[in-house]
Short mmCIF file of C-alpha atoms and ligand atoms in Angstrom, two decimals:
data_model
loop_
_atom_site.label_atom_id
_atom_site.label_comp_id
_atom_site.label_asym_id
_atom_site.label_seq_id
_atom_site.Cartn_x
_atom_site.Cartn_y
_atom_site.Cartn_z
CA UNK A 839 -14.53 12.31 9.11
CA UNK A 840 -12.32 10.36 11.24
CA UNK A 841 -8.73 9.16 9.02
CA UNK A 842 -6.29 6.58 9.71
CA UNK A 843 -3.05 6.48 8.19
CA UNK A 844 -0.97 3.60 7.95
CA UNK A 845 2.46 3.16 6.81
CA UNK A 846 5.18 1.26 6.52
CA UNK A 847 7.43 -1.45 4.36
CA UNK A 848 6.52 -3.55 1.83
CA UNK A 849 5.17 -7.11 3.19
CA UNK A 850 4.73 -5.63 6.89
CA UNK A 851 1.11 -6.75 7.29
CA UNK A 852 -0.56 -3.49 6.68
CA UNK A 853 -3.11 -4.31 4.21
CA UNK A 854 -4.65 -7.31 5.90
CA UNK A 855 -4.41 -5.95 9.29
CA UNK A 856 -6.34 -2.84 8.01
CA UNK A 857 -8.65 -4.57 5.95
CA UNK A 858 -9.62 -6.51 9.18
CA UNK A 859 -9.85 -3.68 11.45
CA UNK A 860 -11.69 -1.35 9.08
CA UNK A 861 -13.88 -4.01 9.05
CA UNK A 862 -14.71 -3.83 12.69
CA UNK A 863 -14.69 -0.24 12.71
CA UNK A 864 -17.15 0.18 9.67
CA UNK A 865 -14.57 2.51 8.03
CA UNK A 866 -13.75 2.54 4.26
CA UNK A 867 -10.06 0.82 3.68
CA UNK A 868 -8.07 2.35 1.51
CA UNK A 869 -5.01 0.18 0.04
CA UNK A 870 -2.97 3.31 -1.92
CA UNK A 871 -0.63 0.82 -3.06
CA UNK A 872 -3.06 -0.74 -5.25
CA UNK A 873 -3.62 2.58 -7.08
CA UNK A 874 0.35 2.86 -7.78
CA UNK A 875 0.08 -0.79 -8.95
CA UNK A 876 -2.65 -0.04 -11.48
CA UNK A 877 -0.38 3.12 -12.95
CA UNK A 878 2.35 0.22 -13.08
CA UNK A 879 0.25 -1.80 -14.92
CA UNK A 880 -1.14 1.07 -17.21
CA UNK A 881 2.75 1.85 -18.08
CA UNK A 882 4.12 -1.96 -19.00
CA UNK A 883 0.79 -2.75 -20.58
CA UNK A 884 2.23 0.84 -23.01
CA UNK A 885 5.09 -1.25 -23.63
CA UNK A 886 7.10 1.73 -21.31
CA UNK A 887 9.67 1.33 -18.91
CA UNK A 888 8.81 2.48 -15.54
CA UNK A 889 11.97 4.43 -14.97
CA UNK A 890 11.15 6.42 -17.95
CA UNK A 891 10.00 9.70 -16.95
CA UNK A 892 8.81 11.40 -19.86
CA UNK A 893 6.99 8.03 -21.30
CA UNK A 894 5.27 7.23 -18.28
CA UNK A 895 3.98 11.03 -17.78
CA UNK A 896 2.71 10.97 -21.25
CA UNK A 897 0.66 7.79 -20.45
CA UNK A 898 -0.60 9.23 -17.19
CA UNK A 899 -3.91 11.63 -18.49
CA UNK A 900 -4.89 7.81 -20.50
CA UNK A 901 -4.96 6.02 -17.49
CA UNK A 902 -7.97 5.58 -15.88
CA UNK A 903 -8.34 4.23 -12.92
CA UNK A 904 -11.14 4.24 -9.77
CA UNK A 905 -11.88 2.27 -7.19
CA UNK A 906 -15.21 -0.19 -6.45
CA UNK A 907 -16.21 -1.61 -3.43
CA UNK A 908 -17.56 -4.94 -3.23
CA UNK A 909 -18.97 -6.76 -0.03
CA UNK A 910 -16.67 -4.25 1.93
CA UNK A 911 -13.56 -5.67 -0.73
CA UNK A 912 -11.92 -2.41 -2.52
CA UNK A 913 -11.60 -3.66 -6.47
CA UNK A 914 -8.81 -1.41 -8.56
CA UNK A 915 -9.94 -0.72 -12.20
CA UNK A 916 -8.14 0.02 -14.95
CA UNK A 917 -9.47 1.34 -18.10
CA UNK A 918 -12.65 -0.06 -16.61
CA UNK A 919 -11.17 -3.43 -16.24
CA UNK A 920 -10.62 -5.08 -12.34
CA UNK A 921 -7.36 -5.61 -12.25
CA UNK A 922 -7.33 -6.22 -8.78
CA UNK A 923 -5.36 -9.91 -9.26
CA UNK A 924 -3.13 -8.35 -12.16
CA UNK A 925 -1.33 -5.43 -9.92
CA UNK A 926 0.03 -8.80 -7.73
CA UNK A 927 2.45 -9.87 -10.16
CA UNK A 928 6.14 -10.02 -10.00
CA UNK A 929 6.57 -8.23 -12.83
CA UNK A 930 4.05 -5.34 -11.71
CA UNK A 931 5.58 -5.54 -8.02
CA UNK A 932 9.30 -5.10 -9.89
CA UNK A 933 7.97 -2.14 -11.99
CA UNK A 934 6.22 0.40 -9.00
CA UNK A 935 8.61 1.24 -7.17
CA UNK A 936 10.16 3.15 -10.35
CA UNK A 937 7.13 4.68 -11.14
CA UNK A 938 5.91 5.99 -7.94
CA UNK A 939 9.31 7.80 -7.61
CA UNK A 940 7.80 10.06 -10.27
CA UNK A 941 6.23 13.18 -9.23
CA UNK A 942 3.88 13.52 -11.52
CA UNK A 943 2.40 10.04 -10.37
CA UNK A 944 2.20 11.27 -6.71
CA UNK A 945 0.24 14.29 -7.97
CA UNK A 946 -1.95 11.95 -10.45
CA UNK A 947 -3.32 10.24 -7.64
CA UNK A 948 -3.23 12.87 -4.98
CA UNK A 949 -6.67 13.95 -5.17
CA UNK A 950 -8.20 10.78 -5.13
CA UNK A 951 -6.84 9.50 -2.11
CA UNK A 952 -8.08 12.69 -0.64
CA UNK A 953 -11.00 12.66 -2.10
CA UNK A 954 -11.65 9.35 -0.75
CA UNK A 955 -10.71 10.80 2.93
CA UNK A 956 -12.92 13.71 2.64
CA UNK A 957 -15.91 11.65 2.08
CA UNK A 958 -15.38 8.67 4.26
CA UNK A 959 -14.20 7.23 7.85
CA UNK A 960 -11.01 5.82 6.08
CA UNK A 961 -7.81 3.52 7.22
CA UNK A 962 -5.81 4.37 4.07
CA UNK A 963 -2.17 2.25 4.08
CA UNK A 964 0.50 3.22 2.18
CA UNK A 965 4.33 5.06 2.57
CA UNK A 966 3.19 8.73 2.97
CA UNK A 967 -0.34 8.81 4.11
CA UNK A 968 0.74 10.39 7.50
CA UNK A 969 3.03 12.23 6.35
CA UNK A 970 2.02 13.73 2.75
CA UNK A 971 -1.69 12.66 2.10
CA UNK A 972 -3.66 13.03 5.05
CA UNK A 973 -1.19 14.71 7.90
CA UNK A 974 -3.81 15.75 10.13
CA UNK A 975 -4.77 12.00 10.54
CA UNK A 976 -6.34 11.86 13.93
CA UNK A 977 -4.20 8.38 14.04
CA UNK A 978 -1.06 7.25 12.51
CA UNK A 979 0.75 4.02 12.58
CA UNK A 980 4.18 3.11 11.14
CA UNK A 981 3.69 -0.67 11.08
CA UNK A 982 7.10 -2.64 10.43
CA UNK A 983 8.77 -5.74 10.57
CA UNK A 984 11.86 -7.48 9.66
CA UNK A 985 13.00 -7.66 6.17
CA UNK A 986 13.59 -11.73 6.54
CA UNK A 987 9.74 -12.13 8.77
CA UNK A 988 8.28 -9.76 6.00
CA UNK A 989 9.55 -11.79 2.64
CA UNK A 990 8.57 -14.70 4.87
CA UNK A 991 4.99 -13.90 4.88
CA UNK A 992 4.83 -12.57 1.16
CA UNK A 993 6.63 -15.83 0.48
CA UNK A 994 4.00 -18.29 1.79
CA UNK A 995 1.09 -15.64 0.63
CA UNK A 996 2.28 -16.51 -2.98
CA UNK A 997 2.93 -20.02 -2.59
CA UNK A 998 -0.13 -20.10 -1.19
CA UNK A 999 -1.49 -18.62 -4.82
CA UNK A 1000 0.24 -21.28 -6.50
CA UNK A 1001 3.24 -18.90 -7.67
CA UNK A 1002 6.45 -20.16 -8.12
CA UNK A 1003 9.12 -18.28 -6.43
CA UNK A 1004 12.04 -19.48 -4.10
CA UNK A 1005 11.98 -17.29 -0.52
CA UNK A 1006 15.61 -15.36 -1.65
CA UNK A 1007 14.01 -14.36 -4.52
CA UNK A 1008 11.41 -12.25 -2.31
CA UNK A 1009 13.65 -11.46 0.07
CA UNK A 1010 15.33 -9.28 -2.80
CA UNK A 1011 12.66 -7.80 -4.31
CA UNK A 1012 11.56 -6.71 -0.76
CA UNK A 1013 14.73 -5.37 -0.08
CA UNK A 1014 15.11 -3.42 -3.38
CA UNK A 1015 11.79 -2.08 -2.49
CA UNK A 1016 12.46 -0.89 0.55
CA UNK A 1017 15.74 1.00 -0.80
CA UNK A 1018 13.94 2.54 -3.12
CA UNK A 1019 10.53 3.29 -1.53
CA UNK A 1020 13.12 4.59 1.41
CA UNK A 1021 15.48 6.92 -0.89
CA UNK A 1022 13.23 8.55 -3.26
CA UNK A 1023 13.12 12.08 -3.28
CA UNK A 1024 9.67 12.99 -3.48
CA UNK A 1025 7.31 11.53 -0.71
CA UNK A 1026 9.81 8.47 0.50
CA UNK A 1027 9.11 6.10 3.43
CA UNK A 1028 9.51 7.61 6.60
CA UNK A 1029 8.01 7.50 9.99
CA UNK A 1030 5.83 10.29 10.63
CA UNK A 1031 7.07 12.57 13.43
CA UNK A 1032 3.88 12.06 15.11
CA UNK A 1033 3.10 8.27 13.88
CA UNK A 1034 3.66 5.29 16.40
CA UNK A 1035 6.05 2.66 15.84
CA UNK A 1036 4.17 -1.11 15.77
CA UNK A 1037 6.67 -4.02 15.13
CA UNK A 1038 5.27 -6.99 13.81
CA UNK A 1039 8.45 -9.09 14.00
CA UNK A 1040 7.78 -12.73 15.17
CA UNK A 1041 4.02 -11.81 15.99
CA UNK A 1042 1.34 -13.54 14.59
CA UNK A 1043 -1.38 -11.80 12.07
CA UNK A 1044 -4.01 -12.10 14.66
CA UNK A 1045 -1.93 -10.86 17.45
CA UNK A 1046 -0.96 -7.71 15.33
CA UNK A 1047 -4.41 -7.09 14.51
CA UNK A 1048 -5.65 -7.29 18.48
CA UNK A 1049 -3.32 -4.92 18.87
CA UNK A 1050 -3.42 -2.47 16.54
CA UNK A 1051 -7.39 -2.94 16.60
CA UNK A 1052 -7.08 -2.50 20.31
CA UNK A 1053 -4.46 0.74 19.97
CA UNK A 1054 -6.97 2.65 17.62
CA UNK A 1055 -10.01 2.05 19.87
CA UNK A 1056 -8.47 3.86 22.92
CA UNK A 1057 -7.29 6.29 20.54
CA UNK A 1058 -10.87 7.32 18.63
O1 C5P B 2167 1.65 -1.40 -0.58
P1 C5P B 2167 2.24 -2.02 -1.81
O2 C5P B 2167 3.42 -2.89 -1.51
O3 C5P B 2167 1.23 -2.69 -2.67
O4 C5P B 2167 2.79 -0.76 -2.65
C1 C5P B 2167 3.40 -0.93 -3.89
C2 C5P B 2167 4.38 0.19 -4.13
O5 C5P B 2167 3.67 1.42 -4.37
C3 C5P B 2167 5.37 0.51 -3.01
O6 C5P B 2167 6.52 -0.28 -3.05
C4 C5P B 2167 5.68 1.98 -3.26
O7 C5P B 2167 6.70 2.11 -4.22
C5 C5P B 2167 4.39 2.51 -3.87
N1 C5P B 2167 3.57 3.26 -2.93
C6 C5P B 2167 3.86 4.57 -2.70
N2 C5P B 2167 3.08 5.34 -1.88
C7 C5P B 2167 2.00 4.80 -1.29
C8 C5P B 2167 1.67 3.45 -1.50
C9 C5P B 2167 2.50 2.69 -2.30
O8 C5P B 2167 4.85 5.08 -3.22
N3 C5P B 2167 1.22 5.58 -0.52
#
């Protein structure tokens, strides 16, 4: 089976460049954020706080959650319920980065993600696919852009949904993300020693996907 790792900040691009160029590839995309989103969910749904170690590994062997795919379109499910919209939230986007600094979360979805790379031609995204999940990825990307061009794009994706949020308000999530996706001590963001470096600053979506669809084709 042929794996793809991508990784990289929060509002970099990765999911819809992936999506796109799974799509041309015929290979299974694999959004691991989504899966830390649906623990998220599971925990303030308890009525826990997502810093809360001990509470949120009790709630862990209660969550269920799988993945569906429709038309090509992964679908997160929680307790049998797609909650693929729900894991968007502010409040949900606030609450992960908390409680995917616990270890026992990492290990909870672990074997999924490598189940789901054992079985299928996968471009999984995430902050330690290349480096922790699947490190003998036959290619790995650390996508990135500027914090300001990043919370510029998640900006106008959610004003686009018809949320209301001013641009410094997602400028400071992002960058409270990033510190903390960046600093924890299990599994943080980090370039993989082997991974290359694609900068999405100032490019448009459809330039970075030519050219990340165009870097993986020499490379397969
Ligand atoms: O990719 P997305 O922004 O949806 O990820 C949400 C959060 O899930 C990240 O900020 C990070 O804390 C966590 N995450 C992770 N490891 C991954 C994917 C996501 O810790 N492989």
């Amino acid at each position: 089976m042929i794996q793809i790792a991508i990784d990289g900040p929060a509002g970099a691009g990765k999911s819809t460049i992936a999506r796109k160029v799974a799509a041309q590839l015929g290979f299974l995309y694999v959004d691991t954020g989504a899966l830390y989103r649906a623990v998220a969910l599971h925990v303030l749904r308890a009525g826990a706080a997502a810093a809360d170690t001990a509470a949120v590994t009790a709630l862990l062997p209660s969550a269920h959650i799988s993945l569906r795919y429709e038309n090509g379109l992964q679908e997160v499910y929680l307790q049998g319920e797609n909650v693929s919209e729900e894991i968007r939230t502010p409040q949900v986007s606030r609450a992960v980065s908390a409680v995917s600094a616990i270890p026992e979360v990492r290990e909870f979805l672990f074997g999924l993600q490598q189940q789901l790379a054992r079985e299928n031609n996968v471009i999984m995204d995430g902050r330690d696919i290349g480096t922790v999940v699947l490190p003998q990825a036959q290619v790995k990307i650390f996508l990135t852009a500027s914090p300001e061009d990043r919370a510029q794009r998640r900006f106008q994706e959610m004003q686009g949904k018809g949320q209301a949020v001013s641009y410094e308000t997602v400028l400071a999530d992002i960058r409270k993300r990033d510190e903390q996706d960046t600093h924890r001590a299990v599994a943080p963001l980090k370039q993989a020693a082997d991974a290359v470096r694609v900068d999405t600053t100032g490019n448009t979506l459809e330039e970075s996907v030519t050219r990340l669809s165009r870097f993986i084709r020499k490379k397969l």
